[in-house]
CSV table of C-alpha atoms in Angstrom, one decimal:
chain,number,residue,atom,x,y,z
A,1,UNK,CA,-7.7,25.3,52.8
A,2,UNK,CA,-4.2,23.8,51.6
A,3,UNK,CA,-5.9,21.6,49.1
A,4,UNK,CA,-7.9,24.7,47.7
A,5,UNK,CA,-4.3,26.4,47.3
A,6,UNK,CA,-2.9,23.6,45.6
A,7,UNK,CA,-5.9,23.1,43.2
A,8,UNK,CA,-5.7,26.9,42.5
A,9,UNK,CA,-2.0,26.7,41.8
A,10,UNK,CA,-2.2,23.8,39.7
A,11,UNK,CA,-5.1,25.3,37.7
A,12,UNK,CA,-3.0,28.7,37.0
A,13,UNK,CA,-0.1,26.5,36.1
A,14,UNK,CA,-2.0,24.7,33.5
A,15,UNK,CA,-3.4,27.8,31.9
A,16,UNK,CA,0.0,29.4,31.7
A,17,UNK,CA,1.5,26.3,30.1
A,18,UNK,CA,-1.7,26.3,27.7
A,19,UNK,CA,-1.1,30.0,27.0
A,20,UNK,CA,2.7,29.5,26.2
A,21,UNK,CA,2.0,26.3,24.0
A,22,UNK,CA,-0.5,28.3,22.0
A,23,UNK,CA,1.2,31.8,21.7
A,24,UNK,CA,4.8,31.4,22.6
A,25,UNK,CA,5.9,28.9,20.0
A,26,UNK,CA,7.4,29.1,16.7
A,27,UNK,CA,4.4,29.2,14.4
A,28,UNK,CA,4.3,27.5,11.2
A,29,UNK,CA,2.6,29.9,8.9
A,30,UNK,CA,1.3,27.3,6.2
A,31,UNK,CA,0.5,24.7,8.7
A,32,UNK,CA,-1.6,27.2,10.6
A,33,UNK,CA,-3.4,28.6,7.7
A,34,UNK,CA,-4.0,25.0,6.5
A,35,UNK,CA,-5.8,23.8,9.7
A,36,UNK,CA,-7.6,27.1,10.1
A,37,UNK,CA,-9.0,27.0,6.5
A,38,UNK,CA,-10.0,23.2,6.9
A,39,UNK,CA,-11.9,24.1,10.2
A,40,UNK,CA,-13.8,26.7,8.5
A,41,UNK,CA,-14.5,24.6,5.4
A,42,UNK,CA,-17.9,22.7,5.1
A,43,UNK,CA,-17.5,21.4,1.5
A,44,UNK,CA,-14.3,19.1,1.6
A,45,UNK,CA,-15.3,16.1,-0.5
A,46,UNK,CA,-11.8,14.5,-0.9
A,47,UNK,CA,-9.1,15.2,1.9
A,48,UNK,CA,-5.5,14.2,1.3
A,49,UNK,CA,-3.9,13.6,4.8
A,50,UNK,CA,-0.3,13.5,5.1
A,51,UNK,CA,3.1,15.3,5.7
A,52,UNK,CA,4.9,17.9,3.5
A,53,UNK,CA,4.8,15.3,0.8
A,54,UNK,CA,1.1,16.1,0.4
A,55,UNK,CA,1.6,19.8,1.0
A,56,UNK,CA,4.3,20.3,-1.5
A,57,UNK,CA,3.2,17.7,-4.3
A,58,UNK,CA,-0.6,17.2,-4.4
A,59,UNK,CA,-2.3,20.0,-6.3
A,60,UNK,CA,-6.0,20.0,-4.8
A,61,UNK,CA,-7.0,22.3,-7.6
A,62,UNK,CA,-5.8,19.8,-10.2
A,63,UNK,CA,-7.3,17.0,-8.3
A,64,UNK,CA,-10.7,18.8,-8.1
A,65,UNK,CA,-10.6,19.7,-11.9
A,66,UNK,CA,-9.8,16.1,-12.7
A,67,UNK,CA,-12.4,14.3,-10.2
A,68,UNK,CA,-15.2,17.0,-9.9
A,69,UNK,CA,-14.6,16.6,-6.1
A,70,UNK,CA,-13.5,19.5,-3.8
A,71,UNK,CA,-10.1,18.3,-2.6
A,72,UNK,CA,-8.1,19.7,0.3
A,73,UNK,CA,-4.5,18.9,1.3
A,74,UNK,CA,-4.8,18.3,5.1
A,75,UNK,CA,-1.1,18.2,5.9
A,76,UNK,CA,1.5,18.7,8.6
A,77,UNK,CA,5.2,18.4,8.0
A,78,UNK,CA,6.7,15.2,9.4
A,79,UNK,CA,3.1,13.8,10.5
A,80,UNK,CA,3.1,10.4,11.3
A,81,UNK,CA,0.1,8.2,12.2
A,82,UNK,CA,-1.2,9.8,15.2
A,83,UNK,CA,-0.8,13.4,13.8
A,84,UNK,CA,-2.7,12.1,10.7
A,85,UNK,CA,-5.4,10.7,13.0
A,86,UNK,CA,-5.8,13.8,14.8
A,87,UNK,CA,-5.9,15.9,11.6
A,88,UNK,CA,-8.8,13.7,10.3
A,89,UNK,CA,-10.6,13.8,13.5
A,90,UNK,CA,-10.6,17.7,13.2
A,91,UNK,CA,-11.5,17.3,9.6
A,92,UNK,CA,-14.7,15.3,10.5
A,93,UNK,CA,-15.9,18.0,13.1
A,94,UNK,CA,-16.8,20.3,10.1
A,95,UNK,CA,-16.7,18.2,7.0
A,96,UNK,CA,-18.4,15.1,5.6
A,97,UNK,CA,-15.8,14.2,2.9
A,98,UNK,CA,-16.8,11.2,0.5
A,99,UNK,CA,-13.0,10.2,0.6
A,100,UNK,CA,-10.0,10.4,3.1
A,101,UNK,CA,-6.8,9.7,1.3
A,102,UNK,CA,-3.9,9.1,3.6
A,103,UNK,CA,-0.6,9.1,2.1
A,104,UNK,CA,2.4,6.7,3.3
A,105,UNK,CA,5.9,7.7,3.4
A,106,UNK,CA,9.0,5.3,4.6
A,107,UNK,CA,9.1,6.8,8.1
A,108,UNK,CA,5.3,6.2,8.6
A,109,UNK,CA,6.1,2.6,9.0
A,110,UNK,CA,9.4,2.1,10.7
A,111,UNK,CA,8.6,3.9,14.1
A,112,UNK,CA,5.5,4.6,15.9
A,113,UNK,CA,7.0,7.9,17.3
A,114,UNK,CA,5.7,11.3,16.3
A,115,UNK,CA,8.2,14.2,15.9
A,116,UNK,CA,8.0,17.1,18.4
A,117,UNK,CA,7.9,19.2,15.1
A,118,UNK,CA,4.7,17.8,14.0
A,119,UNK,CA,3.1,18.1,17.4
A,120,UNK,CA,4.1,21.9,17.9
A,121,UNK,CA,2.7,22.6,14.3
A,122,UNK,CA,-0.6,21.0,15.1
A,123,UNK,CA,-1.5,20.9,18.7
A,124,UNK,CA,-1.9,24.7,19.4
A,125,UNK,CA,-4.5,24.9,16.4
A,126,UNK,CA,-6.6,22.0,17.2
A,127,UNK,CA,-10.1,23.0,18.5
A,128,UNK,CA,-10.7,22.3,22.2
A,129,UNK,CA,-8.7,21.6,25.0
A,130,UNK,CA,-10.1,18.0,25.2
A,131,UNK,CA,-9.0,17.4,21.6
A,132,UNK,CA,-5.6,18.7,22.3
A,133,UNK,CA,-5.2,16.5,25.5
A,134,UNK,CA,-6.2,13.4,23.6
A,135,UNK,CA,-3.6,14.1,20.8
A,136,UNK,CA,-1.0,14.7,23.6
A,137,UNK,CA,-1.6,11.4,25.4
A,138,UNK,CA,-1.7,9.4,22.2
A,139,UNK,CA,1.8,10.8,21.4
A,140,UNK,CA,3.0,10.0,24.9
A,141,UNK,CA,1.7,6.4,24.8
A,142,UNK,CA,4.2,5.6,22.1
A,143,UNK,CA,7.3,7.4,23.6
A,144,UNK,CA,6.4,8.3,27.1
A,145,UNK,CA,8.1,11.7,26.6
A,146,UNK,CA,5.5,13.5,28.8
A,147,UNK,CA,7.5,16.4,30.0
A,148,UNK,CA,8.9,17.8,26.6
A,149,UNK,CA,5.6,17.0,25.1
A,150,UNK,CA,3.6,19.0,27.7
A,151,UNK,CA,6.2,22.0,27.8
A,152,UNK,CA,6.4,22.4,24.0
A,153,UNK,CA,7.7,25.9,24.5
A,154,UNK,CA,10.8,24.8,26.0
A,155,UNK,CA,12.0,23.4,22.9
A,156,UNK,CA,10.2,25.3,20.4
A,157,UNK,CA,10.0,28.8,21.8
A,158,UNK,CA,9.4,31.7,19.6
A,159,UNK,CA,12.7,33.3,18.6
A,160,UNK,CA,11.7,36.9,19.0
A,161,UNK,CA,8.9,39.3,19.8
A,162,UNK,CA,8.4,39.5,16.2
A,163,UNK,CA,7.6,35.8,16.0
A,164,UNK,CA,5.0,36.2,18.9
A,165,UNK,CA,3.3,38.9,17.4
A,166,UNK,CA,3.0,37.0,14.0
A,167,UNK,CA,1.4,34.2,15.9
A,168,UNK,CA,-1.0,36.7,17.6
A,169,UNK,CA,-1.7,38.2,14.2
A,170,UNK,CA,-2.5,34.8,12.6
A,171,UNK,CA,-5.1,34.0,15.4
A,172,UNK,CA,-6.6,37.8,15.0
A,173,UNK,CA,-6.2,38.8,11.6
A,174,UNK,CA,-5.0,35.7,9.4
A,175,UNK,CA,-5.2,37.1,5.9
A,176,UNK,CA,-3.6,40.4,6.6
A,177,UNK,CA,-0.8,38.7,8.6
A,178,UNK,CA,0.0,36.2,5.9
A,179,UNK,CA,0.4,39.3,3.5
A,180,UNK,CA,2.8,40.9,5.7
A,181,UNK,CA,4.9,37.7,6.4
A,182,UNK,CA,4.8,36.0,3.1
A,183,UNK,CA,7.7,37.7,1.6
A,184,UNK,CA,9.9,36.0,4.3
A,185,UNK,CA,8.8,32.5,3.2
A,186,UNK,CA,11.3,30.1,1.6
A,187,UNK,CA,12.3,31.4,-2.0
A,188,UNK,CA,10.3,30.1,-4.8
A,189,UNK,CA,7.4,28.9,-2.7
A,190,UNK,CA,3.9,30.2,-2.8
A,191,UNK,CA,1.0,29.2,-0.5
A,192,UNK,CA,-2.1,28.7,-2.8
A,193,UNK,CA,-4.7,27.8,-0.3
A,194,UNK,CA,-6.4,24.4,0.3
A,195,UNK,CA,-3.2,23.5,2.1
A,196,UNK,CA,-1.0,23.4,-1.0
A,197,UNK,CA,2.5,25.0,-0.9
A,198,UNK,CA,3.7,25.3,-4.4
A,199,UNK,CA,7.5,25.3,-5.4
A,200,UNK,CA,8.9,27.0,-8.5
A,201,UNK,CA,12.3,25.7,-8.6
A,202,UNK,CA,14.8,24.3,-11.2
A,203,UNK,CA,14.8,20.5,-11.8
A,204,UNK,CA,17.4,18.8,-9.6
A,205,UNK,CA,16.4,15.0,-10.1
A,206,UNK,CA,19.5,14.0,-11.5
A,207,UNK,CA,21.8,15.6,-8.7
A,208,UNK,CA,19.4,14.1,-6.0
A,209,UNK,CA,19.6,10.6,-7.3
A,210,UNK,CA,23.3,10.9,-7.7
A,211,UNK,CA,23.7,11.9,-4.0
A,212,UNK,CA,21.2,9.1,-2.8
A,213,UNK,CA,22.8,6.3,-4.8
A,214,UNK,CA,26.2,7.2,-3.6
A,215,UNK,CA,25.2,6.8,0.0
A,216,UNK,CA,23.6,3.3,-0.7
A,217,UNK,CA,24.7,0.7,2.1
A,218,UNK,CA,24.3,-2.7,0.5
A,219,UNK,CA,24.1,-4.6,3.7
A,220,UNK,CA,20.5,-2.9,4.3
A,221,UNK,CA,19.2,-5.2,1.5
A,222,UNK,CA,18.5,-8.0,3.9
A,223,UNK,CA,16.4,-6.0,6.3
A,224,UNK,CA,12.9,-7.3,6.1
A,225,UNK,CA,10.5,-5.9,8.9
A,226,UNK,CA,6.7,-6.6,9.3
A,227,UNK,CA,4.4,-3.7,10.4
A,228,UNK,CA,4.8,-2.7,13.9
A,229,UNK,CA,1.8,-3.6,16.4
A,230,UNK,CA,1.4,0.2,17.0
A,231,UNK,CA,1.2,0.7,13.2
A,232,UNK,CA,-1.6,-2.0,12.8
A,233,UNK,CA,-3.6,-0.4,15.7
A,234,UNK,CA,-3.4,3.0,14.3
A,235,UNK,CA,-4.4,1.7,10.8
A,236,UNK,CA,-7.5,-0.1,12.2
A,237,UNK,CA,-8.4,3.2,14.3
A,238,UNK,CA,-8.3,5.2,11.3
A,239,UNK,CA,-10.5,2.8,9.3
A,240,UNK,CA,-13.0,2.9,12.2
A,241,UNK,CA,-12.8,6.7,12.4
A,242,UNK,CA,-13.5,6.9,8.6
A,243,UNK,CA,-16.4,4.5,8.7
A,244,UNK,CA,-18.1,6.3,11.5
A,245,UNK,CA,-17.9,9.4,9.6
A,246,UNK,CA,-19.2,7.9,6.3
A,247,UNK,CA,-16.0,8.3,4.4
A,248,UNK,CA,-14.2,5.8,2.4
A,249,UNK,CA,-10.4,5.5,3.4
A,250,UNK,CA,-8.0,5.0,0.9
A,251,UNK,CA,-4.2,4.5,1.6
A,252,UNK,CA,-1.6,5.5,-1.1
A,253,UNK,CA,2.0,4.7,-0.9
A,254,UNK,CA,3.3,7.6,-3.0
A,255,UNK,CA,5.6,7.5,-6.3
A,256,UNK,CA,9.4,7.6,-5.2
A,257,UNK,CA,12.4,8.4,-7.0
A,258,UNK,CA,14.6,5.5,-8.0
A,259,UNK,CA,17.4,6.9,-6.1
A,260,UNK,CA,15.4,7.3,-2.7
A,261,UNK,CA,14.1,3.6,-3.2
A,262,UNK,CA,17.8,2.4,-3.5
A,263,UNK,CA,18.6,4.3,-0.5
A,264,UNK,CA,15.7,3.0,1.5
A,265,UNK,CA,15.6,-0.7,0.5
A,266,UNK,CA,14.1,-1.4,3.9
A,267,UNK,CA,10.7,0.5,2.4
A,268,UNK,CA,10.2,-2.2,-0.2
A,269,UNK,CA,9.4,-5.1,2.3
A,270,UNK,CA,7.3,-2.4,4.3
A,271,UNK,CA,5.3,-1.8,1.3
A,272,UNK,CA,4.4,-5.5,1.0
A,273,UNK,CA,3.7,-5.8,4.8
A,274,UNK,CA,1.2,-2.8,4.6
A,275,UNK,CA,-0.5,-4.0,1.4
A,276,UNK,CA,-1.1,-7.5,2.9
A,277,UNK,CA,-2.3,-6.1,6.2
A,278,UNK,CA,-4.8,-3.8,4.4
A,279,UNK,CA,-6.0,-6.7,2.3
A,280,UNK,CA,-6.7,-9.0,5.3
A,281,UNK,CA,-8.7,-6.0,7.0
A,282,UNK,CA,-10.5,-4.4,4.2
A,283,UNK,CA,-8.7,-1.3,3.5
A,284,UNK,CA,-8.1,-0.1,0.1
A,285,UNK,CA,-4.5,0.5,-0.6
A,286,UNK,CA,-2.5,1.4,-3.6
A,287,UNK,CA,1.4,0.9,-4.2
A,288,UNK,CA,2.5,3.9,-6.6
A,289,UNK,CA,6.1,3.4,-5.3
A,290,UNK,CA,7.2,2.1,-8.7
A,291,UNK,CA,4.9,4.0,-11.0
A,292,UNK,CA,6.7,5.0,-14.1
A,293,UNK,CA,6.3,8.6,-15.6
A,294,UNK,CA,4.9,7.0,-18.9
A,295,UNK,CA,2.0,5.7,-17.0
A,296,UNK,CA,1.2,9.0,-15.1
A,297,UNK,CA,0.0,11.9,-17.4
A,298,UNK,CA,2.0,14.8,-16.7
A,299,UNK,CA,-1.0,17.3,-16.2
A,300,UNK,CA,1.1,20.0,-14.8
A,301,UNK,CA,4.7,20.9,-15.9
A,302,UNK,CA,5.5,21.9,-12.3
A,303,UNK,CA,6.0,18.1,-11.4
A,304,UNK,CA,9.2,17.9,-13.5
A,305,UNK,CA,10.4,15.0,-11.6
C-alpha cells in the first residue's frame, strides 16, 4: 500500500508540474502561433530554422515568391542547436519539406547550452509528453540543470492572471486571442504569419556599428576555437534527422554587420571550423557573413541594413 500511495502522489505531482509548465508560464505569443501554425500545416517545402534572426529577417513570402517553394520561418528566440533540432523533429511530424535551412549565429557555436528562455517558449507547445521529455533530457545533458528545467514555472511564471488568461485563450481560440493582444506587441512590429515578425522602424545601422566598434577588445583577435564536440554531435544528428525524412539540409551563416564582426572576432575562426566540419561530413554549408550589399539584390526596402 505505501508504494501505491507514493506512486499516486508522484503521478499527481508530475501532472501538476506539466499543467504549470503549460498554462502558468509567460507565453511568447509569436513563438506560440509560429509552432502551432507549423503543426497544423502540411505544405511546407522549405523550412528556415533558427532564432529571432530568422523570425525577424527572413521573409517567407518573398522567399516563396523567388523560389516557387512554400517557405516557413520555424524560429524560437535564442534557439541553439538542441532547440533547432526539436523544432525540426516537430516539423517532420506533419510536413515533408524538400529543404531544411538551419541558420547559424555566433552563440550557436561557442556553447552547447540552451537558454531557459528558448525552452519555456518551445517546450509547452511541443506535441506529446514524450517529445517534451526527450527535449528536456537533451537540454539537461549539456548543462545538468535538471531542477530549473523541470520546474520552469519557478523562473518564468506568468506575471498576472491576464497573462494566464492569454495563454488559455491562445490554446482555445488562437486567432481571436491574437487579435485582442496584438496591440500590446512591441511598437513597430507586425506578425505576418508563417513565423515571420516584421519590424517597421527607422534605420539605425550607423549608430549600431559605432557602439559595437567602440566596445572592441583587441585582445580577442587571438582567440581561435575549434567546434565543440557537442556541436559536432548535434550537426551529425541534424543531418541524420533530415536524411531520414527525405529533406536536404543546408546550413547558412547569415550576413553580419561589419560592426558585429569586429566586436565578435572569435566568430571568424568558428566559421572556418564549421565550414571545414561540414565539408568533411557531406553537409552543405554557405558562409554569408561577409556578403556585400552589392551582391545581394535588395528585393524589399524593409531590409535597409
